Amino acid sequence: KTEVREKLSAMYNTTPDVVFCFGFRTQFGGGKTSGFALIYDTLDFAKKFEPKYRLCRNGLGEKGRTGSQAAQRTQEPNEEGS
């Protein structure tokens, strides 16, 4: 993905941080891969319109809460008599 981002940014005279590549599918047998890419005018537009998970994949967004609530909670001992 990073090679594709760099080549697309060179083709369209922009920086790689405003190019978002996703949805790559490899053809059976290899040798050919197709995918999608979005190129934004500015980084502000990219942050406004791109989904948060794609921003995180490109290193622009902060990672959200991970794990379930049960894993994050510490188990407290029972206060009952036994």
mmCIF file with all atom_site columns, C-alpha atoms in Angstrom:
data_model
loop_
_atom_site.group_PDB
_atom_site.id
_atom_site.type_symbol
_atom_site.label_atom_id
_atom_site.label_alt_id
_atom_site.label_comp_id
_atom_site.label_asym_id
_atom_site.label_entity_id
_atom_site.label_seq_id
_atom_site.pdbx_PDB_ins_code
_atom_site.Cartn_x
_atom_site.Cartn_y
_atom_site.Cartn_z
_atom_site.occupancy
_atom_site.B_iso_or_equiv
_atom_site.pdbx_formal_charge
_atom_site.auth_seq_id
_atom_site.auth_comp_id
_atom_site.auth_asym_id
_atom_site.auth_atom_id
_atom_site.pdbx_PDB_model_num
ATOM 1  C CA . LYS A 1 1  ? 0.000   0.000   0.000   1.00 0.00 ? 1  LYS A CA 1
ATOM 2  C CA . THR A 1 2  ? 2.784   2.421   0.793   1.00 0.00 ? 2  THR A CA 1
ATOM 3  C CA . GLU A 1 3  ? 4.373   1.895   -2.627  1.00 0.00 ? 3  GLU A CA 1
ATOM 4  C CA . VAL A 1 4  ? 1.025   2.566   -4.303  1.00 0.00 ? 4  VAL A CA 1
ATOM 5  C CA . ARG A 1 5  ? 0.530   5.698   -2.188  1.00 0.00 ? 5  ARG A CA 1
ATOM 6  C CA . GLU A 1 6  ? 3.961   7.013   -3.137  1.00 0.00 ? 6  GLU A CA 1
ATOM 7  C CA . LYS A 1 7  ? 3.477   6.308   -6.861  1.00 0.00 ? 7  LYS A CA 1
ATOM 8  C CA . LEU A 1 8  ? 0.026   7.914   -6.900  1.00 0.00 ? 8  LEU A CA 1
ATOM 9  C CA . SER A 1 9  ? 1.301   10.966  -5.045  1.00 0.00 ? 9  SER A CA 1
ATOM 10 C CA . ALA A 1 10 ? 4.103   11.324  -7.616  1.00 0.00 ? 10 ALA A CA 1
ATOM 11 C CA . MET A 1 11 ? 1.630   10.953  -10.506 1.00 0.00 ? 11 MET A CA 1
ATOM 12 C CA . TYR A 1 12 ? -0.730  13.603  -9.139  1.00 0.00 ? 12 TYR A CA 1
ATOM 13 C CA . ASN A 1 13 ? 1.933   15.961  -7.691  1.00 0.00 ? 13 ASN A CA 1
ATOM 14 C CA . THR A 1 14 ? 0.795   15.750  -4.086  1.00 0.00 ? 14 THR A CA 1
ATOM 15 C CA . THR A 1 15 ? 2.098   14.412  -0.783  1.00 0.00 ? 15 THR A CA 1
ATOM 16 C CA . PRO A 1 16 ? 1.525   10.774  0.248   1.00 0.00 ? 16 PRO A CA 1
ATOM 17 C CA . ASP A 1 17 ? -0.339  11.754  3.432   1.00 0.00 ? 17 ASP A CA 1
ATOM 18 C CA . VAL A 1 18 ? -3.437  12.870  1.456   1.00 0.00 ? 18 VAL A CA 1
ATOM 19 C CA . VAL A 1 19 ? -3.637  9.616   -0.563  1.00 0.00 ? 19 VAL A CA 1
ATOM 20 C CA . PHE A 1 20 ? -5.783  6.860   0.974   1.00 0.00 ? 20 PHE A CA 1
ATOM 21 C CA . CYS A 1 21 ? -5.603  3.397   -0.617  1.00 0.00 ? 21 CYS A CA 1
ATOM 22 C CA . PHE A 1 22 ? -7.986  0.618   0.387   1.00 0.00 ? 22 PHE A CA 1
ATOM 23 C CA . GLY A 1 23 ? -10.002 -2.351  -0.860  1.00 0.00 ? 23 GLY A CA 1
ATOM 24 C CA . PHE A 1 24 ? -7.236  -4.274  -2.599  1.00 0.00 ? 24 PHE A CA 1
ATOM 25 C CA . ARG A 1 25 ? -8.220  -7.584  -4.217  1.00 0.00 ? 25 ARG A CA 1
ATOM 26 C CA . THR A 1 26 ? -5.701  -9.979  -5.724  1.00 0.00 ? 26 THR A CA 1
ATOM 27 C CA . GLN A 1 27 ? -6.757  -11.874 -8.816  1.00 0.00 ? 27 GLN A CA 1
ATOM 28 C CA . PHE A 1 28 ? -6.631  -15.666 -8.645  1.00 0.00 ? 28 PHE A CA 1
ATOM 29 C CA . GLY A 1 29 ? -3.142  -16.842 -9.475  1.00 0.00 ? 29 GLY A CA 1
ATOM 30 C CA . GLY A 1 30 ? -1.550  -13.547 -8.524  1.00 0.00 ? 30 GLY A CA 1
ATOM 31 C CA . GLY A 1 31 ? 0.100   -11.110 -10.868 1.00 0.00 ? 31 GLY A CA 1
ATOM 32 C CA . LYS A 1 32 ? -2.708  -8.552  -10.780 1.00 0.00 ? 32 LYS A CA 1
ATOM 33 C CA . THR A 1 33 ? -4.198  -6.590  -7.912  1.00 0.00 ? 33 THR A CA 1
ATOM 34 C CA . SER A 1 34 ? -6.875  -3.911  -8.079  1.00 0.00 ? 34 SER A CA 1
ATOM 35 C CA . GLY A 1 35 ? -8.063  -1.487  -5.432  1.00 0.00 ? 35 GLY A CA 1
ATOM 36 C CA . PHE A 1 36 ? -9.384  1.979   -4.697  1.00 0.00 ? 36 PHE A CA 1
ATOM 37 C CA . ALA A 1 37 ? -7.657  5.208   -3.774  1.00 0.00 ? 37 ALA A CA 1
ATOM 38 C CA . LEU A 1 38 ? -8.894  8.625   -2.715  1.00 0.00 ? 38 LEU A CA 1
ATOM 39 C CA . ILE A 1 39 ? -6.764  11.749  -3.078  1.00 0.00 ? 39 ILE A CA 1
ATOM 40 C CA . TYR A 1 40 ? -7.748  14.830  -1.086  1.00 0.00 ? 40 TYR A CA 1
ATOM 41 C CA . ASP A 1 41 ? -6.759  18.443  -1.736  1.00 0.00 ? 41 ASP A CA 1
ATOM 42 C CA . THR A 1 42 ? -5.598  19.082  1.821   1.00 0.00 ? 42 THR A CA 1
ATOM 43 C CA . LEU A 1 43 ? -5.010  17.091  4.974   1.00 0.00 ? 43 LEU A CA 1
ATOM 44 C CA . ASP A 1 44 ? -7.892  18.951  6.657   1.00 0.00 ? 44 ASP A CA 1
ATOM 45 C CA . PHE A 1 45 ? -10.342 17.679  4.020   1.00 0.00 ? 45 PHE A CA 1
ATOM 46 C CA . ALA A 1 46 ? -8.988  14.164  4.482   1.00 0.00 ? 46 ALA A CA 1
ATOM 47 C CA . LYS A 1 47 ? -9.502  14.329  8.251   1.00 0.00 ? 47 LYS A CA 1
ATOM 48 C CA . LYS A 1 48 ? -13.006 15.707  7.745   1.00 0.00 ? 48 LYS A CA 1
ATOM 49 C CA . PHE A 1 49 ? -14.299 13.139  5.239   1.00 0.00 ? 49 PHE A CA 1
ATOM 50 C CA . GLU A 1 50 ? -12.281 9.937   5.792   1.00 0.00 ? 50 GLU A CA 1
ATOM 51 C CA . PRO A 1 51 ? -13.614 7.359   8.257   1.00 0.00 ? 51 PRO A CA 1
ATOM 52 C CA . LYS A 1 52 ? -11.695 7.158   11.507  1.00 0.00 ? 52 LYS A CA 1
ATOM 53 C CA . TYR A 1 53 ? -10.500 3.602   10.914  1.00 0.00 ? 53 TYR A CA 1
ATOM 54 C CA . ARG A 1 54 ? -8.832  4.595   7.632   1.00 0.00 ? 54 ARG A CA 1
ATOM 55 C CA . LEU A 1 55 ? -7.194  7.571   9.325   1.00 0.00 ? 55 LEU A CA 1
ATOM 56 C CA . CYS A 1 56 ? -5.795  5.201   11.965  1.00 0.00 ? 56 CYS A CA 1
ATOM 57 C CA . ARG A 1 57 ? -4.493  2.860   9.272   1.00 0.00 ? 57 ARG A CA 1
ATOM 58 C CA . ASN A 1 58 ? -2.572  5.738   7.712   1.00 0.00 ? 58 ASN A CA 1
ATOM 59 C CA . GLY A 1 59 ? -1.293  6.962   11.070  1.00 0.00 ? 59 GLY A CA 1
ATOM 60 C CA . LEU A 1 60 ? -3.343  10.168  11.229  1.00 0.00 ? 60 LEU A CA 1
ATOM 61 C CA . GLY A 1 61 ? -6.014  9.319   13.803  1.00 0.00 ? 61 GLY A CA 1
ATOM 62 C CA . GLU A 1 62 ? -5.774  8.279   17.399  1.00 0.00 ? 62 GLU A CA 1
ATOM 63 C CA . LYS A 1 63 ? -6.706  4.737   18.240  1.00 0.00 ? 63 LYS A CA 1
ATOM 64 C CA . GLY A 1 64 ? -9.974  4.307   20.085  1.00 0.00 ? 64 GLY A CA 1
ATOM 65 C CA . ARG A 1 65 ? -10.826 2.127   23.032  1.00 0.00 ? 65 ARG A CA 1
ATOM 66 C CA . THR A 1 66 ? -9.804  -1.488  22.532  1.00 0.00 ? 66 THR A CA 1
ATOM 67 C CA . GLY A 1 67 ? -11.121 -4.637  24.137  1.00 0.00 ? 67 GLY A CA 1
ATOM 68 C CA . SER A 1 68 ? -14.414 -5.357  25.790  1.00 0.00 ? 68 SER A CA 1
ATOM 69 C CA . GLN A 1 69 ? -15.644 -3.742  28.937  1.00 0.00 ? 69 GLN A CA 1
ATOM 70 C CA . ALA A 1 70 ? -15.285 -7.007  30.801  1.00 0.00 ? 70 ALA A CA 1
ATOM 71 C CA . ALA A 1 71 ? -11.596 -7.219  29.976  1.00 0.00 ? 71 ALA A CA 1
ATOM 72 C CA . GLN A 1 72 ? -10.998 -3.652  31.104  1.00 0.00 ? 72 GLN A CA 1
ATOM 73 C CA . ARG A 1 73 ? -12.817 -4.031  34.412  1.00 0.00 ? 73 ARG A CA 1
ATOM 74 C CA . THR A 1 74 ? -10.837 -5.418  37.274  1.00 0.00 ? 74 THR A CA 1
ATOM 75 C CA . GLN A 1 75 ? -12.536 -8.241  39.082  1.00 0.00 ? 75 GLN A CA 1
ATOM 76 C CA . GLU A 1 76 ? -13.444 -7.247  42.597  1.00 0.00 ? 76 GLU A CA 1
ATOM 77 C CA . PRO A 1 77 ? -13.852 -9.840  45.358  1.00 0.00 ? 77 PRO A CA 1
ATOM 78 C CA . ASN A 1 78 ? -17.350 -10.605 46.518  1.00 0.00 ? 78 ASN A CA 1
ATOM 79 C CA . GLU A 1 79 ? -18.329 -8.916  49.773  1.00 0.00 ? 79 GLU A CA 1
ATOM 80 C CA . GLU A 1 80 ? -20.693 -11.728 50.744  1.00 0.00 ? 80 GLU A CA 1
ATOM 81 C CA . GLY A 1 81 ? -19.752 -13.895 53.742  1.00 0.00 ? 81 GLY A CA 1
ATOM 82 C CA . SER A 1 82 ? -18.473 -16.965 51.903  1.00 0.00 ? 82 SER A CA 1
#
